[in-house]
XYZ file of C-alpha atoms in Angstrom:
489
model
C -14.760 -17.464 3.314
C -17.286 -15.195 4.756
C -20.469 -13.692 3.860
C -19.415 -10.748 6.081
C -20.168 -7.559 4.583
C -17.058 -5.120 3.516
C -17.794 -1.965 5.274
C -16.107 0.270 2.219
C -16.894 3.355 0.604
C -19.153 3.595 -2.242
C -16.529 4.384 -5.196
C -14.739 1.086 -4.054
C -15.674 -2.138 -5.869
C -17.275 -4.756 -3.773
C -20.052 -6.950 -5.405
C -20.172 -4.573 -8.453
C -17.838 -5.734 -11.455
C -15.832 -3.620 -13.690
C -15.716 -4.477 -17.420
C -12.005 -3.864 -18.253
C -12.022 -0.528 -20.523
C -9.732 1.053 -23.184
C -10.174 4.913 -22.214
C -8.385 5.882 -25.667
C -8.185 3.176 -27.791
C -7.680 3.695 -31.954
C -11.335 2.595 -32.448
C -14.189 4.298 -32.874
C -16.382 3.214 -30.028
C -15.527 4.450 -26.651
C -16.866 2.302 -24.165
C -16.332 3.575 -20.556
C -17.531 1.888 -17.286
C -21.042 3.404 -16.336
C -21.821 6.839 -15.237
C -18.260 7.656 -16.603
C -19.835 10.384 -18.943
C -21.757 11.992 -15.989
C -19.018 14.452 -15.454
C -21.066 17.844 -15.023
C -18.173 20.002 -14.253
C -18.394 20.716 -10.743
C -14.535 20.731 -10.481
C -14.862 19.015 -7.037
C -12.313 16.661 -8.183
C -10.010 19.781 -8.783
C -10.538 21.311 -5.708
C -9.716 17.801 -3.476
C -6.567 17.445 -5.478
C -3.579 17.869 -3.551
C -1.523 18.418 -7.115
C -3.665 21.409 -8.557
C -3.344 23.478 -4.694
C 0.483 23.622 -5.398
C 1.100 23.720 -8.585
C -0.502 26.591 -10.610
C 0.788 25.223 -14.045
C -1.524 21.812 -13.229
C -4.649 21.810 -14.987
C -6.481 19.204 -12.341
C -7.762 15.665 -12.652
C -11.006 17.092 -14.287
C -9.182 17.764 -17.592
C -6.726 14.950 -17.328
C -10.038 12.481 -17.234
C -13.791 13.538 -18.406
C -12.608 17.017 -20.578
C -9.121 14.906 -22.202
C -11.442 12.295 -23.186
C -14.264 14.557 -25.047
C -11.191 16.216 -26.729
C -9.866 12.945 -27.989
C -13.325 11.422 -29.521
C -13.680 14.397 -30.956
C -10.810 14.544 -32.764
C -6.952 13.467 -33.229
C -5.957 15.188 -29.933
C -2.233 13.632 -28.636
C -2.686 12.959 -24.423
C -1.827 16.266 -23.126
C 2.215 15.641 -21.078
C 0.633 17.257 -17.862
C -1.126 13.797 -17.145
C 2.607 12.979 -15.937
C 1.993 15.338 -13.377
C -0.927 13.448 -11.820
C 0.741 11.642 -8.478
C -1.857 8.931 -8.628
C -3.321 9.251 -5.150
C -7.049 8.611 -6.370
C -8.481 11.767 -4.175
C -10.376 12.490 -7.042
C -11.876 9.033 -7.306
C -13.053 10.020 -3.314
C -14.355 13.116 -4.069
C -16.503 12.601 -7.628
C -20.002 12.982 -6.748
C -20.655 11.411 -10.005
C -18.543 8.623 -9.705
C -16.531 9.549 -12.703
C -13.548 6.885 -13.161
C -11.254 9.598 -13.177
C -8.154 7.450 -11.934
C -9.222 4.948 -14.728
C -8.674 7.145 -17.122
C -5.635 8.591 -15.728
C -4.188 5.562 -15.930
C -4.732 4.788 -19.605
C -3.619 8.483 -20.446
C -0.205 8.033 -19.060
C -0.081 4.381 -20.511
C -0.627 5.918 -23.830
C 1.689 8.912 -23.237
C 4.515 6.693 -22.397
C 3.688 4.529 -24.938
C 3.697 6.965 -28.045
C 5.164 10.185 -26.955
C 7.684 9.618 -24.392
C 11.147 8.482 -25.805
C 11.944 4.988 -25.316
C 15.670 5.676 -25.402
C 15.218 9.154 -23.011
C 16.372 9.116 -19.416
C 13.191 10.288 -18.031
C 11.757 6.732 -19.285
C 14.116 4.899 -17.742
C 14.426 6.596 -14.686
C 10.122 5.803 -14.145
C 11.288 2.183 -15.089
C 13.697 1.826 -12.696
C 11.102 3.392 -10.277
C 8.319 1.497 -10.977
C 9.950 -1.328 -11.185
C 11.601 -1.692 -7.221
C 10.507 -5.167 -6.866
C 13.279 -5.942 -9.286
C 15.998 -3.579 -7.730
C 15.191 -4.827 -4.380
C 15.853 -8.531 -5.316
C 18.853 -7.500 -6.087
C 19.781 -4.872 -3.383
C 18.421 -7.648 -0.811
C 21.510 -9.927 -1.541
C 23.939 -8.405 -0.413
C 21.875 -5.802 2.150
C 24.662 -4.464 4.149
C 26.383 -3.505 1.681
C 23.584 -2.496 -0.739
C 22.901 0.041 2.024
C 26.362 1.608 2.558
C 26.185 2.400 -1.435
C 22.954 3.466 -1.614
C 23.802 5.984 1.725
C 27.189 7.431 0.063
C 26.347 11.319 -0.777
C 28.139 10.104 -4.696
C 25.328 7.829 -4.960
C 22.698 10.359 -4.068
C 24.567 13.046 -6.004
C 24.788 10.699 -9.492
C 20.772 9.844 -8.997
C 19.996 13.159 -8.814
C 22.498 14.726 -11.098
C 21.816 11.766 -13.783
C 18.616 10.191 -13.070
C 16.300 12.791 -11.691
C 15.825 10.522 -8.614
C 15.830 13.745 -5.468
C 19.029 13.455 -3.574
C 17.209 15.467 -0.697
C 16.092 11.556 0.488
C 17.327 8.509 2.321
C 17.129 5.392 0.026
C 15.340 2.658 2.095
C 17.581 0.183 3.428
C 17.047 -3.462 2.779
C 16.439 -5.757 5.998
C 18.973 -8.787 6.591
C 16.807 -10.897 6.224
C 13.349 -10.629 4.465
C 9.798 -11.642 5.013
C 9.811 -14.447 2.736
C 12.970 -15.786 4.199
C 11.917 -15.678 7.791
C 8.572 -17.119 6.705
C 10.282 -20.178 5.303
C 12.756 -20.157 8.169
C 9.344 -20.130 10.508
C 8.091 -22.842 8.836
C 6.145 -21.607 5.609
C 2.685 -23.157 5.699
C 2.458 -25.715 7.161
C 4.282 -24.354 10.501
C 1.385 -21.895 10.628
C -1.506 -24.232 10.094
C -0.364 -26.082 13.543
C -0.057 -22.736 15.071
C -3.720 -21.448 13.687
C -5.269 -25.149 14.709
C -3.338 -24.511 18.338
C -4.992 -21.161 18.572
C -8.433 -22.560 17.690
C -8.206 -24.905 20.300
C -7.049 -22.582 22.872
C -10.129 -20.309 21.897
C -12.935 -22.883 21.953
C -13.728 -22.796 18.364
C -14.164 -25.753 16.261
C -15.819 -26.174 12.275
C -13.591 -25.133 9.227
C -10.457 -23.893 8.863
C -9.577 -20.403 8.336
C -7.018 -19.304 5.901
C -5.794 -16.312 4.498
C -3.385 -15.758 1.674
C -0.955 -12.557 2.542
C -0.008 -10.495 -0.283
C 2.874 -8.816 1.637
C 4.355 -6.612 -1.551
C 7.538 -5.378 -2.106
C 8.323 -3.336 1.110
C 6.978 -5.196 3.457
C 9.204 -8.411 1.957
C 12.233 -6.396 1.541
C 12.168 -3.061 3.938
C 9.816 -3.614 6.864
C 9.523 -7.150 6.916
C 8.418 -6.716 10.799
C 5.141 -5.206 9.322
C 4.577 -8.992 7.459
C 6.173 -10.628 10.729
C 3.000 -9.038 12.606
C 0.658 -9.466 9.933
C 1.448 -13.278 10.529
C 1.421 -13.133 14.560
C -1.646 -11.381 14.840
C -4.012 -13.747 12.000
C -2.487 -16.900 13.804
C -3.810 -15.385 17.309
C -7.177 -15.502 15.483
C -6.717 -19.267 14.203
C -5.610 -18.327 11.040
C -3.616 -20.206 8.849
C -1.432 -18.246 6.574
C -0.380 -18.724 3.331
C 2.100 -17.068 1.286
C 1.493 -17.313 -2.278
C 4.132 -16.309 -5.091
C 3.360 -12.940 -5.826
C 5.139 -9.767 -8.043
C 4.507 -5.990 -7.360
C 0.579 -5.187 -7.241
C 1.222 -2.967 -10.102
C 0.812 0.454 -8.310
C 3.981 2.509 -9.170
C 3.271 1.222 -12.734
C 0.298 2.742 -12.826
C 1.250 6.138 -11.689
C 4.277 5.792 -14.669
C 2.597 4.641 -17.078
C 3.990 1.101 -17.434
C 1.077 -0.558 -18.086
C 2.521 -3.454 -19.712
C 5.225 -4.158 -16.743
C 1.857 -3.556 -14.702
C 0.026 -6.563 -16.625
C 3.036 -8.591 -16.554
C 2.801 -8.234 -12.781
C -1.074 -8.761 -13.135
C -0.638 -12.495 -15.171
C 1.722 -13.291 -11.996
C -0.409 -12.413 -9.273
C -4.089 -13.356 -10.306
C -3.171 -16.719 -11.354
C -1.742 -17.124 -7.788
C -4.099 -15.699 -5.461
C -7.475 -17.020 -7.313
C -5.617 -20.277 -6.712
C -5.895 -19.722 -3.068
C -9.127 -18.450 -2.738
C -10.609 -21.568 -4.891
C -8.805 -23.387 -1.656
C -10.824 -21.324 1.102
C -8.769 -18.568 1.671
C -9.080 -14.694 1.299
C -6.448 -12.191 0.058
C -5.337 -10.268 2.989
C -2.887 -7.376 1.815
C -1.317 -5.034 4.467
C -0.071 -2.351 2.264
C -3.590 0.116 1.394
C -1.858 0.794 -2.085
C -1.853 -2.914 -2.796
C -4.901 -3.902 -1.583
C -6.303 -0.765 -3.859
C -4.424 -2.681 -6.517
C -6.072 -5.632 -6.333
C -9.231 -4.957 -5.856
C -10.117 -1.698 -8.260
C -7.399 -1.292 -10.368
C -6.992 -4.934 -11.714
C -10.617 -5.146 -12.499
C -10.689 -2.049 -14.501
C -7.548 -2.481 -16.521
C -7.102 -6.110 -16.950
C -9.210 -8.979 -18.642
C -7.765 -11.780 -16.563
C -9.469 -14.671 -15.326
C -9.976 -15.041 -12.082
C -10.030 -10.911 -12.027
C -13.263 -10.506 -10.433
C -12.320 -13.351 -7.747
C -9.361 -11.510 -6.701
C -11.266 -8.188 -6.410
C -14.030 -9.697 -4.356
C -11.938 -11.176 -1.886
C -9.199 -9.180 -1.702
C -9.012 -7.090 2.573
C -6.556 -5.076 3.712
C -5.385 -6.258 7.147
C -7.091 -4.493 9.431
C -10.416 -4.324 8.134
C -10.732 -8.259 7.416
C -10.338 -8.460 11.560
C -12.896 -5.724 11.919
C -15.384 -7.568 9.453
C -14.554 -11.078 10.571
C -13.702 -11.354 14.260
C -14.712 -9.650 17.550
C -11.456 -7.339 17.236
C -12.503 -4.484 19.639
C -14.296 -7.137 21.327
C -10.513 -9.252 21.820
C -8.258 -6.163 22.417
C -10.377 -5.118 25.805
C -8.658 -5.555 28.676
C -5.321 -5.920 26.636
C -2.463 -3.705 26.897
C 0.472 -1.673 25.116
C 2.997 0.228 26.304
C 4.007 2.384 22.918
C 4.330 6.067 22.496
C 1.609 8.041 21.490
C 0.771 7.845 18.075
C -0.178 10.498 15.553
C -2.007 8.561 12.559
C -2.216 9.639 9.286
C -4.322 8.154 6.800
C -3.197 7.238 3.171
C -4.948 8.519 0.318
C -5.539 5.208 -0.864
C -7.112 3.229 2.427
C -9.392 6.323 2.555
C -10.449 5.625 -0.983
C -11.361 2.194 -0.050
C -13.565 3.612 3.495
C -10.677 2.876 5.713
C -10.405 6.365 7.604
C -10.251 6.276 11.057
C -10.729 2.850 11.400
C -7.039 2.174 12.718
C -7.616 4.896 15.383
C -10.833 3.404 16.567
C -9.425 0.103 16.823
C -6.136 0.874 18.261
C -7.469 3.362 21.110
C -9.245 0.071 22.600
C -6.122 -0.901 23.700
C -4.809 0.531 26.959
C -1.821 2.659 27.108
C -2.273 3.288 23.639
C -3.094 7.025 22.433
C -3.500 7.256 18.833
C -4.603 10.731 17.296
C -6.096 11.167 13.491
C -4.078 14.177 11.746
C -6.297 15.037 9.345
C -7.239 14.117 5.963
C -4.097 16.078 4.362
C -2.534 14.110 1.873
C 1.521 12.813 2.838
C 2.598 14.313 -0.616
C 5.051 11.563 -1.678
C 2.145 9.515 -3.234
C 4.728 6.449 -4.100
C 7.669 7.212 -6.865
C 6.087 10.860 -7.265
C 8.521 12.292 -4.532
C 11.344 10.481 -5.653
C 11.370 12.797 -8.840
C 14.036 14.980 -8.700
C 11.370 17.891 -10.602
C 8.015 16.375 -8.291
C 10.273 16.861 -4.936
C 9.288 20.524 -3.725
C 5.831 19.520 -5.016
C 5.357 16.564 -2.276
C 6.714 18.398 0.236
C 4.478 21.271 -0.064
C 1.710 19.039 -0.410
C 3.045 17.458 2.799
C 3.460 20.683 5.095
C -0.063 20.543 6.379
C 0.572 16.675 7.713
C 3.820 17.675 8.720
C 2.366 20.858 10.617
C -0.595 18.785 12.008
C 2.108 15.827 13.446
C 3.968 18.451 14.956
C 1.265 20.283 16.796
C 0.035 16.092 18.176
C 0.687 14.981 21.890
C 2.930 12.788 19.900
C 6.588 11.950 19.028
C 5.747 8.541 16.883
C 4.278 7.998 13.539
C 1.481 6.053 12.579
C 0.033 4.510 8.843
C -0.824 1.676 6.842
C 1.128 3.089 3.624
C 4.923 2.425 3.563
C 5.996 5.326 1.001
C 3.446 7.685 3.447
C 5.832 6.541 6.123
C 8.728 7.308 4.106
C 7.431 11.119 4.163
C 6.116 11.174 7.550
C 9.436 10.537 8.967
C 11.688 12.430 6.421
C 8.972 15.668 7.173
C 9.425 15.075 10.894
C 12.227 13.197 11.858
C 9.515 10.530 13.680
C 9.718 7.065 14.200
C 7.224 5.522 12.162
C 4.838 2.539 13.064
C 2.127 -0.034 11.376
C -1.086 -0.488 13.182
C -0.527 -4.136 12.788
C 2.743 -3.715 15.002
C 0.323 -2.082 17.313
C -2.190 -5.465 17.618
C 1.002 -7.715 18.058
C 2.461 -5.942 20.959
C -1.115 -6.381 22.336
C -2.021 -9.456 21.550
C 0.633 -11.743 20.666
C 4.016 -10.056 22.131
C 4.875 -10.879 26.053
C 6.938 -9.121 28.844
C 9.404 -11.405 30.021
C 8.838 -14.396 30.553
C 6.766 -17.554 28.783
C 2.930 -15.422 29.216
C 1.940 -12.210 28.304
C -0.325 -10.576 30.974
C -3.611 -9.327 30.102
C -5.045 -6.223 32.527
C -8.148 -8.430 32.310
C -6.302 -11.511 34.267
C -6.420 -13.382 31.520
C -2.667 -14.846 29.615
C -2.042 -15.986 26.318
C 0.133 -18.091 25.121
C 3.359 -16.902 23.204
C 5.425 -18.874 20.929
C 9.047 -19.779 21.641
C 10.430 -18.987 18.793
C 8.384 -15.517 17.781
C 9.199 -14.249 21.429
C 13.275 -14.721 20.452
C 12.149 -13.469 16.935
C 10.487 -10.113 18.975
C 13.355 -9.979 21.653
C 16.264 -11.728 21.500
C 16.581 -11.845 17.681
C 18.425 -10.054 15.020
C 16.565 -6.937 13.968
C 17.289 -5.381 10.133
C 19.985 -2.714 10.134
C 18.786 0.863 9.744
C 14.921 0.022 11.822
C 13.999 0.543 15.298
C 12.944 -2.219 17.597
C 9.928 -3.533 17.542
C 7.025 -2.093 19.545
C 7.446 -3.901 23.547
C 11.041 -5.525 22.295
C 13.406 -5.760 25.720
């Protein structure tokens, strides 16, 4: 693993631990992480909340965290129901000049809401279940995808989630891919397919010494929706002589957060910090390519759970992107490459920009040639996970979303771009756009090929492309309801 530095913003964990805190616990004490009670009412947090500008009834992050908190050590106060209100989307986290943990205690608020005022046997709680708990619905759905899809499309199907759920008819349901990332990766090969492929690489590039290894925590969409995202993840990490691993793995926990499930979130948690502190003991880092997940993993876990291995997992944990930009040459590889995609209009999620990932997709991607990505401002998408699947959040997240929408609109382009799967879900429902990863971006220019068994390079230079990924890319089945992948024939 490297020394590397992570190049992340200061409210993100990277050397610094987190003691695991109980915001409102029955005791007396109320131990909070440091600086927590350094909240000096500024209201910035209020003001950078995309929530509180369209919705007037919203008191703001500031009294869901630092004020809520005062009121309950001073007395018997119940967690006010507004905190359900809170989308999750950690702007306040961003903006806190004080580094209040405002999320933090968001989280615990709604974990204690759900837990003592919200009725176990209400639809409303089960509805958030069912929400926050897609891993499990996909499993399912993903059997039988075809016709998991046709259901899930019928306008009775929309009508009864609305009409009896509270889950917004106004969207598509996600279709499931034919075949997911976990079943192509075994298909592939699993591990030990890609260790040949990462020693094959190494040798190709003139570099000898150790190993490199990375363990992918793909999450649930990637595995089940957009398994093309994982399919490039893999593609691109193998260019750079990395093997891949693949370890078992349940939700990160993030749509459990913003409902209040803390327990399904911990259950989750026991899964997945067991599994990837396994492989980093083994030499590899965590390498996530959703921003949500990778938030997971590396603030959220520490701050909620007492797990071992915790502070392991949060060290080492990259999104996808950014452990190229840290590790390798990456600008220094994609000169002299090209990619014939659309332009792009990027919008950055909430959560990567928490972690001091804005604009680092458009500075990357614009090295390539033929590729035109443009940043559309720091607006949040609005859908901030299950929060725009609520039937009562829906004309919330999409006036939240207008000024992306707007901004998209008004770009010299016609195609999507972001690291955030449910902030593509709202880019392209807003806009009608085809919506792409950034990692789909570095395949097409460094791994995919025109025609033939080399991919040229505007440089000269060729690299090599293997057989089976090209018919994977070209010739291969793609998952009902997606678009081809970026430079398929």
């Amino acid at each position: 693993m490297s020394d590397a530095a992570r190049p992340t913003d200061d409210h993100v964990p990277g050397d610094d631990e987190f003691d695991p805190i109980e915001v409102f616990p029955e005791a007396d004490d109320m131990d909070l992480r440091p600086g927590a009670d350094n909240c000096y009412k500024c209201s910035t947090c209020d003001t950078n909340c995309p929530v509180a500008e369209v919705d007037d009834e919203f008191p703001g992050p500031k009294f869901q965290g630092p004020e809520q908190w005062r009121l309950k050590r001073q007395s018997d106060q119940d967690v006010d129901d507004s905190i359900m209100k809170c989308s999750n989307c950690m702007r306040c986290d961003h903006a806190c000049p004080s580094e209040v943990p405002l999320s933090q205690m968001h989280n615990s608020a709604r974990g204690e809401y759900v837990d003592e005022r919200m009725s176990k046997r209400s639809l409303e709680y089960w509805r958030n279940r069912l929400l926050s708990n897609y891993r499990l619905m996909a499993h399912i759905g993903s059997k039988v995808p075809r016709l998991t899809n046709f259901v899930m499309g019928l306008t009775l199907t929309r009508v009864f989630n609305e009409k009896v759920l509270g889950i917004t008819g106004e969207r598509e349901f996600p279709e499931f891919a034919t075949e997911t990332f976990r079943e192509w990766w075994q298909a592939r090969g699993g591990h030990e397919a890609s260790r040949e492929r990462a020693q094959t690489a190494r040798e190709r590039r003139g570099e000898s010494g150790t190993a490199k290894k990375v363990a992918y925590f793909h999450g649930c969409y990637s595995n089940y929706n957009t398994p093309e995202v994982g399919k490039a993840l893999v593609r691109v990490y193998e260019h750079f002589g990395y093997e891949v691993v693949v370890p078992e793995q349940r939700c990160s926990g993030t749509p459990m957060y913003a409902n209040g499930m803390l327990d399904d979130a911990r259950r989750a948690a026991d899964t997945n910090v067991p599994e990837l502190a396994a492989a980093i003991q083994d030499g590899a880092d965590v390498v996530a390519s959703c921003t949500s997940c990778s938030m997971s993993l590396r603030q959220e876990y520490p701050e909620l759970f007492d797990i071992d291995g915790v502070q392991d997992v949060s060290s080492n944990t990259w999104e996808g992107l950014e452990y190229l930009r840290v590790h390798e040459d990456l600008e220094g590889e994609l000169e002299g490459t090209r990619a014939d995609v659309p332009n792009l209009a990027y919008h950055v999620p909430c959560h990567a920009r928490n972690q001091g990932l804005d604009g680092q997709a458009v500075e990357v991607l614009t090295t390539i040639d033929g590729v035109k990505a443009q940043d559309v401002g720091d607006s949040c998408s609005g859908i901030s996970g299950t929060y725009g699947w609520k039937e009562e959040h829906y004309e919330t997240s999409m006036q939240i979303g207008e000024e992306m929408f707007e901004h998209m609109e008004r770009a010299d382009a016609e195609t999507g771009l972001t690291e955030c799967p449910t902030c593509s879900m709202q880019m392209e429902h807003g806009t009608g756009y085809e919506i792409k990863h950034p990692l789909e971006v570095l395949d097409v220019a460094l791994v995919q090929d025109s025609p033939g068994p080399v991919r040229a390079r505007t440089d000269g230079g060729v690299d090599e492309v293997d057989e089976a990924d090209r018919e994977d890319e070209t010739g291969g089945p793609n998952h009902e309801g997606q678009h081809e992948p970026f430079g398929a024939n």
